[in-house]
Coordinates of C-alpha atoms in Angstrom, one line a residue:
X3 CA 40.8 48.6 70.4
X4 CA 43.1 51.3 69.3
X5 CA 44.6 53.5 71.9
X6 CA 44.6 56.5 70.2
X7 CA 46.6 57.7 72.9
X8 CA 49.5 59.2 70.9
X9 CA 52.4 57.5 71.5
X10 CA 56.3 58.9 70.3
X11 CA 58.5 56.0 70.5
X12 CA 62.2 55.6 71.8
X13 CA 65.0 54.0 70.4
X14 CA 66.3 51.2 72.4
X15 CA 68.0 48.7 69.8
X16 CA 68.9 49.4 66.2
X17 CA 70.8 46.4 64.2
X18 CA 69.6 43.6 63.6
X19 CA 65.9 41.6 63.2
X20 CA 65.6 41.6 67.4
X21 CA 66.7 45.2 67.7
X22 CA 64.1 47.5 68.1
X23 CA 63.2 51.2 68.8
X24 CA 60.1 51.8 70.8
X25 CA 57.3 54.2 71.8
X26 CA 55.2 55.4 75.0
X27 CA 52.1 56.1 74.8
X28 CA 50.2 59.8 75.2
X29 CA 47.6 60.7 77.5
X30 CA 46.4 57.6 78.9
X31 CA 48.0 54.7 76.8
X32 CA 49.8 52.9 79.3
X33 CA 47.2 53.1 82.0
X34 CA 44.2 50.4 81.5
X35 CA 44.2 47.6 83.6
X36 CA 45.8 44.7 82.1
X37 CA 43.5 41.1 82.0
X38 CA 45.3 38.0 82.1
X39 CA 46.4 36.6 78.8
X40 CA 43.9 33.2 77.7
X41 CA 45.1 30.9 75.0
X42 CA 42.2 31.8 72.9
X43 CA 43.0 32.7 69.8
X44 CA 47.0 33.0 70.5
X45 CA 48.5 30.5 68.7
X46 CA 51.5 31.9 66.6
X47 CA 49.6 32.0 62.9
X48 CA 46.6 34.0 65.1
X49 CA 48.8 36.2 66.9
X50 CA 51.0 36.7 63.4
X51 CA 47.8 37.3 61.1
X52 CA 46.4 39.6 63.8
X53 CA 49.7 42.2 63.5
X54 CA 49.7 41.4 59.9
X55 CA 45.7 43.2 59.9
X56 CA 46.8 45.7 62.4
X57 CA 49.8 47.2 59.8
X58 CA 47.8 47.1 56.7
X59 CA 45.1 49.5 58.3
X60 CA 47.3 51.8 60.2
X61 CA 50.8 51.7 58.9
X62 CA 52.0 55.4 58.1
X63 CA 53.8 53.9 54.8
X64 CA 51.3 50.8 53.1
X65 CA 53.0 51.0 50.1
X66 CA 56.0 49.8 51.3
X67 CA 54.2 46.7 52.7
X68 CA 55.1 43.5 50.7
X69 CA 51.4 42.6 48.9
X70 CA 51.6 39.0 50.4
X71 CA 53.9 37.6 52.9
X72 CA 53.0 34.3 54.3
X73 CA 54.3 34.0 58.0
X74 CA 54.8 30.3 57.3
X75 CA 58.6 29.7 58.1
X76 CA 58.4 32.9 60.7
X77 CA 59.3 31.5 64.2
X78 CA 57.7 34.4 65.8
X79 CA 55.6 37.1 66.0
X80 CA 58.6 39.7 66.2
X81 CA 60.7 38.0 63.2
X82 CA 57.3 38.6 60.7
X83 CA 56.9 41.9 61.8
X84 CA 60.4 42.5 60.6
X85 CA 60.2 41.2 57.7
X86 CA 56.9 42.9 56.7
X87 CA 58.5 46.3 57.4
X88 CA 61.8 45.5 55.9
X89 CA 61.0 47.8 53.2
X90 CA 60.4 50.6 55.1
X91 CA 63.7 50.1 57.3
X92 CA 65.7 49.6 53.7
X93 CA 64.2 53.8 53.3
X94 CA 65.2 54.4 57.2
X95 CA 61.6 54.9 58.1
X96 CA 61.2 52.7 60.1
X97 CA 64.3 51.4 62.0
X98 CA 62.4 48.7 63.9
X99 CA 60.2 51.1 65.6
X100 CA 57.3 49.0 64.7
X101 CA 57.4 46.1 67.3
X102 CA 55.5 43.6 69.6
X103 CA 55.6 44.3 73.2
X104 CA 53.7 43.5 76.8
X105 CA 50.7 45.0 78.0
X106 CA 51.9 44.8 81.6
X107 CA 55.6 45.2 81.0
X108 CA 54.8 48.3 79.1
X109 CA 52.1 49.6 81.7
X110 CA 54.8 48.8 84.3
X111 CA 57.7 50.8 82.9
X112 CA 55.1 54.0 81.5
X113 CA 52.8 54.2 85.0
X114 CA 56.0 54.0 87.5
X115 CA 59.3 53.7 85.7
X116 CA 59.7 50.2 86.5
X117 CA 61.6 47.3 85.4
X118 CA 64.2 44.9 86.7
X119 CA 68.0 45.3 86.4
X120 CA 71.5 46.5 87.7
X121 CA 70.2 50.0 87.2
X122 CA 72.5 51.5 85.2
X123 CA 73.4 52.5 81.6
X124 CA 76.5 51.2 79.7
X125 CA 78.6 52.5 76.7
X126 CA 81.4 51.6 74.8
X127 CA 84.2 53.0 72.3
X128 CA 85.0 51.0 68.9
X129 CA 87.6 48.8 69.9
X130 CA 87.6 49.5 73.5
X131 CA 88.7 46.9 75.7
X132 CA 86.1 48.3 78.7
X133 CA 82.5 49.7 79.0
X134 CA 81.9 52.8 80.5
X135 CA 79.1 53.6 82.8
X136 CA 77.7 56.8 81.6
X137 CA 75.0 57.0 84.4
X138 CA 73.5 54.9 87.3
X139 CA 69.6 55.4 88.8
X140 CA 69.1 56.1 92.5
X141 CA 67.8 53.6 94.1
X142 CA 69.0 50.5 91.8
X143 CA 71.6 48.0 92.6
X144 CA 74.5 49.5 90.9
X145 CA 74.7 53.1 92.3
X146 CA 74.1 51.0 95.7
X147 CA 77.1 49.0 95.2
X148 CA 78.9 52.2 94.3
X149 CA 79.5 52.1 90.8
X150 CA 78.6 55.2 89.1
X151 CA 78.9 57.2 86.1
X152 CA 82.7 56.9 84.6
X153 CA 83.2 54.3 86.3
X154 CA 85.2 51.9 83.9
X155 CA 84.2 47.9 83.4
X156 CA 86.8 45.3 81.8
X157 CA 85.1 41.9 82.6
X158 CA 82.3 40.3 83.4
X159 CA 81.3 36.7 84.7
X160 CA 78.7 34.9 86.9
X161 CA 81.7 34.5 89.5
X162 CA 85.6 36.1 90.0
X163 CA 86.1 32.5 89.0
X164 CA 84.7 32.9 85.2
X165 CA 85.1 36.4 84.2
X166 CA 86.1 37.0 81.1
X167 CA 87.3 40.6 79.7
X168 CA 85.3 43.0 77.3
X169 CA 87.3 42.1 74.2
X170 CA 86.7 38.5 74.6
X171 CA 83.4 39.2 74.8
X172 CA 82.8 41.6 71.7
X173 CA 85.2 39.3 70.1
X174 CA 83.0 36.4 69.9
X175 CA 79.9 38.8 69.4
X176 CA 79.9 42.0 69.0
X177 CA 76.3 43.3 68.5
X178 CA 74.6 42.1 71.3
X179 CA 78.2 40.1 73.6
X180 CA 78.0 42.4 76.3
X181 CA 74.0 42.5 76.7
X182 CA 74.1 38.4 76.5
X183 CA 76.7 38.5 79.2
X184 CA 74.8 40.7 81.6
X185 CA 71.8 37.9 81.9
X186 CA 68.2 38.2 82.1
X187 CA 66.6 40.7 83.4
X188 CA 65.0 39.4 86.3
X189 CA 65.2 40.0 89.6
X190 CA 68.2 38.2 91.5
X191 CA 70.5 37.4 88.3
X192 CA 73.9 37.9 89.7
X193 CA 77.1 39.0 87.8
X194 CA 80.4 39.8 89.0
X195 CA 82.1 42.9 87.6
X196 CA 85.9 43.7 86.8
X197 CA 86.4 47.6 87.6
X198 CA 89.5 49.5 86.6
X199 CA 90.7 51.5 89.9
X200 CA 92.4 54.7 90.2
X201 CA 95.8 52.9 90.2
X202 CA 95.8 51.1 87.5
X203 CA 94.8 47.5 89.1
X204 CA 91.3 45.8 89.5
X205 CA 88.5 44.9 91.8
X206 CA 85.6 43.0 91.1
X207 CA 81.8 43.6 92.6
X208 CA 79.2 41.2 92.9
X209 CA 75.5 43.0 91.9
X210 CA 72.2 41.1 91.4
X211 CA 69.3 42.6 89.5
X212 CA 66.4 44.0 91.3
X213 CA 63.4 45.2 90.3
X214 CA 63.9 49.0 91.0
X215 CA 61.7 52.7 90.0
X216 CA 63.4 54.4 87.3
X217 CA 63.1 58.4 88.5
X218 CA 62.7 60.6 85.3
X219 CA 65.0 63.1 86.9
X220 CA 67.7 62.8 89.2
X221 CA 67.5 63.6 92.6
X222 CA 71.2 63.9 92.4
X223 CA 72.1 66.2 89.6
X224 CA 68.4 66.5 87.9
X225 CA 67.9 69.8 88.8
X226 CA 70.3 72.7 89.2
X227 CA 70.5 76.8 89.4
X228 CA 74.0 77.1 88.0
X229 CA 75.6 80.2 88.7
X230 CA 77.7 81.7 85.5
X231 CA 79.1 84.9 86.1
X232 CA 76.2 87.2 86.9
X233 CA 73.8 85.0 85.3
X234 CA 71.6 82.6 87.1
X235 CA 70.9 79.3 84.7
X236 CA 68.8 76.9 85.2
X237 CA 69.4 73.4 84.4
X238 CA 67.0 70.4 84.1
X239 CA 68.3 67.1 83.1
X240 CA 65.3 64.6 82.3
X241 CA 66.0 61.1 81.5
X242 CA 62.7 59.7 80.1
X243 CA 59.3 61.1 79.3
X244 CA 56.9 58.7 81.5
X245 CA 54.0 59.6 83.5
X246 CA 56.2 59.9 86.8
X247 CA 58.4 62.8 85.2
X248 CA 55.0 65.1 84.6
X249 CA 54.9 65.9 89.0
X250 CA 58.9 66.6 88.7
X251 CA 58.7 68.9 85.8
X252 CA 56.1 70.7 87.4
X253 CA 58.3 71.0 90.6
X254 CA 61.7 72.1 88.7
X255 CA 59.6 74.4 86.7
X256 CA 58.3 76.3 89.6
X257 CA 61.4 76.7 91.2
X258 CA 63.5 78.6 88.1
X259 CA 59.6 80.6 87.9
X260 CA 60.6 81.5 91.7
X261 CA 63.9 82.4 90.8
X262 CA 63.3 84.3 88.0
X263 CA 65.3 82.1 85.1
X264 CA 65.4 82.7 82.0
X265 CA 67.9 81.1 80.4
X266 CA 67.6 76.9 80.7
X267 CA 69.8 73.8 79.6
X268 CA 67.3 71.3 78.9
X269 CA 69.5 68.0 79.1
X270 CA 68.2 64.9 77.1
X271 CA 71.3 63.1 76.0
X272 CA 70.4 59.7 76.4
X273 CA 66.8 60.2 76.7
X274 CA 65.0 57.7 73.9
X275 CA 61.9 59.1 73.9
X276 CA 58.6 57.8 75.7
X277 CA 55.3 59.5 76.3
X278 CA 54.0 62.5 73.8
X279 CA 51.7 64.1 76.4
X280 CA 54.9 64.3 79.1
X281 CA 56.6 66.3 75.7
X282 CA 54.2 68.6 75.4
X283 CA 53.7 69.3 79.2
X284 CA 57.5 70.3 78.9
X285 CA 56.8 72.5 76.0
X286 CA 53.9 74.2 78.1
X287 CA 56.3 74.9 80.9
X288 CA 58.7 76.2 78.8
X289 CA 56.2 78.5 77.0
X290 CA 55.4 80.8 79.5
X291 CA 55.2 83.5 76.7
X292 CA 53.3 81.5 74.2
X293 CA 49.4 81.8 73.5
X294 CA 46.9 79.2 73.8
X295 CA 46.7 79.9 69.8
X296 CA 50.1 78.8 69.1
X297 CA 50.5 75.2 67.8
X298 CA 53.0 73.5 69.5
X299 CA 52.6 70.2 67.3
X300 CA 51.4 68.8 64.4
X301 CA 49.8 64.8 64.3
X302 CA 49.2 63.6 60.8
X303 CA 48.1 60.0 59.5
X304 CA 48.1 58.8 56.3
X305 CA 45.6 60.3 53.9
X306 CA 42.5 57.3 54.6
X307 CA 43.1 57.6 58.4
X308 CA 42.9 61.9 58.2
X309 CA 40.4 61.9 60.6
X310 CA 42.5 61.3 63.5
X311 CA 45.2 64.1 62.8
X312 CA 45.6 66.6 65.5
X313 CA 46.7 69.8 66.4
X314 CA 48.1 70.7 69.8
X315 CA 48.5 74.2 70.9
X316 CA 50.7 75.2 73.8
X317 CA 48.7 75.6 77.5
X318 CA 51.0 77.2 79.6
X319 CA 50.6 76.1 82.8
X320 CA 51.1 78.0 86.7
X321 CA 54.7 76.6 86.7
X322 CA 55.6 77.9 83.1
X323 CA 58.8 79.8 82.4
X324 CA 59.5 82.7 79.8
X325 CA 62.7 81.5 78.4
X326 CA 64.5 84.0 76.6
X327 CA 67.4 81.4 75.3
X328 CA 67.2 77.5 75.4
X329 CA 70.3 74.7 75.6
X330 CA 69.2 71.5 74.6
X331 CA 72.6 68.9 74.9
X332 CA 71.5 65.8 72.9
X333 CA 73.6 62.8 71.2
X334 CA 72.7 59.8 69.3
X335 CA 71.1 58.8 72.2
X336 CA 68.2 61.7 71.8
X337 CA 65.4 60.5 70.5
X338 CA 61.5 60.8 69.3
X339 CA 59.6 62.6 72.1
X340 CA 63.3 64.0 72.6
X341 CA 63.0 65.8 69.7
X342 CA 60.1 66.6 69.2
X343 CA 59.9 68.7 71.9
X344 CA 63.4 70.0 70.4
X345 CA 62.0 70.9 67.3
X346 CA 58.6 72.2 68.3
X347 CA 60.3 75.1 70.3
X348 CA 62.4 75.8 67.7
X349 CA 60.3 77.8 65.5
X350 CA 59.7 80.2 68.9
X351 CA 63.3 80.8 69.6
X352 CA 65.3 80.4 66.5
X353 CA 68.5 81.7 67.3
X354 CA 68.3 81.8 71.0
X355 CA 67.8 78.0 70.8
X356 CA 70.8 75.5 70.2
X357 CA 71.4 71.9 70.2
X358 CA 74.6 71.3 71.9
X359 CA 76.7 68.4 71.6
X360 CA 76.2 66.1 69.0
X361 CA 73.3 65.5 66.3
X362 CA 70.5 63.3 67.4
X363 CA 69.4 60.3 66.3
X364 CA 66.6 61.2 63.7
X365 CA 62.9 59.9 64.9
X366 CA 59.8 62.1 63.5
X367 CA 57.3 59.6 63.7
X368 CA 55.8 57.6 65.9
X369 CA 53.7 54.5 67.2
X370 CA 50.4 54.3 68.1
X371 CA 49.2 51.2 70.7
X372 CA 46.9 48.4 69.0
X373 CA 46.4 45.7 72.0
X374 CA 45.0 42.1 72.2
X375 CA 45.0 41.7 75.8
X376 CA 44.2 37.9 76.0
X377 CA 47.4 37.5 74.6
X378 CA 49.3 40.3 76.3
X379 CA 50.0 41.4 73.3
X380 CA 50.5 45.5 72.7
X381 CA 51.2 46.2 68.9
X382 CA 53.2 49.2 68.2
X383 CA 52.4 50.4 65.3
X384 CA 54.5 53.7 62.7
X385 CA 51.2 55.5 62.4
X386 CA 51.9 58.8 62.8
X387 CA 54.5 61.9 61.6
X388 CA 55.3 64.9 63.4
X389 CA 55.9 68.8 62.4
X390 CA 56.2 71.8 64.3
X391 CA 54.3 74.7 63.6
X392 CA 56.4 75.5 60.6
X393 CA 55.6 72.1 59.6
X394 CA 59.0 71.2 59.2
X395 CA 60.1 67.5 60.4
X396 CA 61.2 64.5 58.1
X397 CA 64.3 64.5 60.8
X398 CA 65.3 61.2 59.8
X399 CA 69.4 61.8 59.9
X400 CA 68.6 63.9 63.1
X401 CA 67.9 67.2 63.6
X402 CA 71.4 69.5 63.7
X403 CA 70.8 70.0 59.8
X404 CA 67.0 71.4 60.5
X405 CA 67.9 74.0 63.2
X406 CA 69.2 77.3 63.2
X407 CA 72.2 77.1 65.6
X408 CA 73.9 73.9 67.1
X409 CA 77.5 73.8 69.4
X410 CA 79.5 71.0 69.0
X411 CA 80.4 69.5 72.8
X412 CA 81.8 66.1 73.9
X413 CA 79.8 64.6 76.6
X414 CA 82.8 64.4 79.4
X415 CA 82.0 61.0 81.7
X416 CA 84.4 61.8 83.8
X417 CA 82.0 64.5 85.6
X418 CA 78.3 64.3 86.4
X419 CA 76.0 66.1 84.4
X420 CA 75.2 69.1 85.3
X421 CA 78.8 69.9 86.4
X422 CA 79.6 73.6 84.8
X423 CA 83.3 71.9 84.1
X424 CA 81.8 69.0 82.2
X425 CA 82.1 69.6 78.2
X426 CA 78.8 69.7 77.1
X427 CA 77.4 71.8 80.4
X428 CA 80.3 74.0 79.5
X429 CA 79.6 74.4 76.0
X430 CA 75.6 75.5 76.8
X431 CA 76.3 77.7 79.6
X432 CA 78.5 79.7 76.4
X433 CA 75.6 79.4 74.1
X434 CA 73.1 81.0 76.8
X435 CA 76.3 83.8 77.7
X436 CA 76.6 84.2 73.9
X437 CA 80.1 83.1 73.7
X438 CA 80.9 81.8 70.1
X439 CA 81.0 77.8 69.4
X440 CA 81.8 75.3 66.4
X441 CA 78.5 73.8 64.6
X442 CA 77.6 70.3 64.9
X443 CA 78.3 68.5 61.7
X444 CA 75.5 66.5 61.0
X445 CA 76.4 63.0 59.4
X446 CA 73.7 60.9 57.9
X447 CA 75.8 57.8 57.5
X448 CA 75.5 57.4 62.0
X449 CA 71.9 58.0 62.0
X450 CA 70.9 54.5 63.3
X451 CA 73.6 54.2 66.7
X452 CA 73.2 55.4 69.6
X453 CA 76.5 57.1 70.1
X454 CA 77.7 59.9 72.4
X455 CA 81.4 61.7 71.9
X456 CA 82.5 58.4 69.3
X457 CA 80.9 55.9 72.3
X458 CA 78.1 53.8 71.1
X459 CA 75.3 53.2 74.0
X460 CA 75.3 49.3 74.7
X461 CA 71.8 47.2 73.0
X462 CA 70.2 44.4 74.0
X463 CA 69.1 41.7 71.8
X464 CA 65.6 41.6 73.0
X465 CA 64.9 45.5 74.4
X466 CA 62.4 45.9 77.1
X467 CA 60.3 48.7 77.4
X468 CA 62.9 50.5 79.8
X469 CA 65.5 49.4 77.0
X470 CA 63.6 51.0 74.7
X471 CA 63.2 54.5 75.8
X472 CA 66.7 54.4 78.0
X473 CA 69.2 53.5 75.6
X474 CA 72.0 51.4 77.2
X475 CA 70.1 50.5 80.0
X476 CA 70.6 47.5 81.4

């Protein structure tokens, strides 16, 4: 029943009882077949007693788990889950990372990237009047109709008849106004969107969702041998950890071996999280120089569940680089198998290693998958903490307070990543020449948004599994 398969959670929602943060799973959680869900034994009070059972054996923190909680007056499964982890949210352990979610949504998204949607991710500035597109996926409806990142959005509707502006919308609602406008995400939902042009006017675009593959790293920008001065750079930006990305890694990592680099920007600024075994095939790559001896990460349970602790040592792989100085840009947006792969090459590199841009958003634990597959149900349960091999993690407000060097950067939309003009590319390729920069100023008080240069990432009242570990997706 348990999927031991380690899984590091996400972040794809974070205020309010319907916003939740999510995990992958490790090395073969998302990949059984998935039987079609019975009504046996799935009425609500079945369904709600079973995830009830579930947390009191493998929650990381039972003693902040109410001692009885009835899920009489609970209208679902989700909304008693909540309310049974309340505790731990009030102490920011758990920011709804503990959640209900589909088998075969899940094993979808994990196995192939996919999902259904305009296919590309959305952001917006307090008391901005328009969202910002911060990236668009090959292959997906938006990018196809043109719109891409920095491209600027004041209305939406279902026709240029009905479209109503941004401010209208987060006026009336301003959690989750933009992600009700956008629709359902299923294929064939149709909006029309108002884009600012060059000029100053307007022109609206018709898009319908489609289900599309999600590519963990761009075919576009993804990968990159930047040329600074008389130093060749390599640059790899990866936008989830799912099974998909483990081929592409492998790739990138064999061209910068063939080249002979060095020095790496590793770019994860909106990536949420997803699969642990994907993290530590990027820490293999990247320790080239490292011995089969040295731990890469640390697995604990709590104390009665010991026996499933782990230790994971680095197995450099034919591809693997010997970095001698690491960029990782991150925001708000970075998160759980994000930064643990962060903070597990930190104790390697120490000062040769920075975080550039802003801090990120503060996941050291994560979820392991409990399923009840005639229900399609896949609990994901806090049942694990993290620590590099100087056992430091506890991350909670993010990590620029736990590592030794960190460059403050904007992240500049109107470039594509990647660009050696754009802020935070900018600011890396200094670190990596060992040009001076200002520290990141790490602020607790932020630690639950998803924010990037003072925009916050768009949620979605109900995040899917994409949602989940691609914030702003939609």
């Amino acid at each position: 029943m348990l999927a031991l398969a380690a899984m590091l959670a996400g972040c794809g929602g974070d205020g309010g009882s319907n916003a939740s943060t999510s995990s992958g799973g490790s090395a073969g959680g998302g990949t059984a077949a998935t039987p079609a869900p019975t009504a046996s034994g799935c009425s609500l009070r079945e369904r709600q007693d079973w995830a009830a059972a579930q947390l009191r054996e493998w929650y990381l923190f039972p003693e902040t788990l109410p001692t009885s909680l009835s899920p009489a007056g609970y209208a679902t499964v989700d909304d008693y889950i909540d309310a049974l982890t309340k505790t731990a949210r009030d102490q920011s352990k758990d920011r709804y990372f503990t959640h209900l979610a589909s088998i075969k949504e899940e094993n979808a998204y994990y196995d192939s990237g996919e999902s259904a949607g305009f296919g590309f991710r959305l952001s917006i500035a307090s008391g901005n009047s328009a969202l910002t597109v911060t990236e668009s996926f090959e292959g997906a409806p938006a990018l196809a109709a043109g719109v891409d990142r920095g491209a600027q959005i004041v209305g939406i509707g279902t026709s240029s008849s009905d479209v109503r502006s941004i401010a209208a919308i987060t006026a009336a609602d301003p959690t989750y106004g933009i992600g009700n406008a956008l629709g359902p995400d299923t294929a064939g939902t149709t909006r029309v969107f108002r884009l600012q042009t060059a000029n100053g006017g307007t022109r609206d675009v018709s898009i319908a969702k489609a289900v599309y593959t999600l590519t963990p790293i761009s075919s576009r920008y993804g990968v990159q041998i930047i040329n600074d001065g008389d130093q060749k750079v390599g640059y790899l930006n990866l936008r989830t950890f799912i099974n998909t990305a483990d081929a592409q890694l492998r790739s990138a990592f064999d061209g910068f071996r063939e080249q002979g680099i060095t020095r790496v920007i590793i770019d994860l600024r909106y990536n949420g999280g997803g699969l642990i075994n994907t993290a530590e095939l990027a820490g293999d790559l990247l320790g080239g120089n490292r011995q089969t001896s040295d731990v890469f990460h640390y697995t604990t349970f709590r104390p009665e569940k010991s026996s499933n602790n782990e230790t994971r040592y680095f197995a450099p792989q034919s591809q693997s680089i010997a970095p001698t100085r690491i960029a990782f840009i991150g925001t708000r947006g970075t998160a759980s198998a994000s930064e643990l792969l962060i903070n597990a090459m930190s104790p390697y590199l120490g000062t040769s290693m920075a975080l550039v841009g802003t801090n990120t958003y503060g996941k050291p634990v994560g979820q392991i998958a409990l399923d009840r597959a005639q229900c399609d149900d896949r609990l994901r349960v806090v049942a694990i903490a993290t620590q590099n091999s100087a056992r430091q993690g506890g991350y909670y407000t993010g990590l620029a307070s736990t590592l030794g060097t960190t460059c403050q950067a904007s992240d500049d939309l109107s470039r594509p990543m990647g660009d050696p003009a754009e802020s935070s590319t900018r600011a890396a390729l200094d670190f990596l020449a060992g040009r001076s920069c200002t520290s990141i100023t790490a602020r607790s008080g932020d630690a639950t948004s998803f924010s990037a240069a003072g925009r916050e990432l768009v949620r979605a009242a109900r995040p899917s599994a994409a949602q989940r570990e691609v914030p702003g997706l939609f």
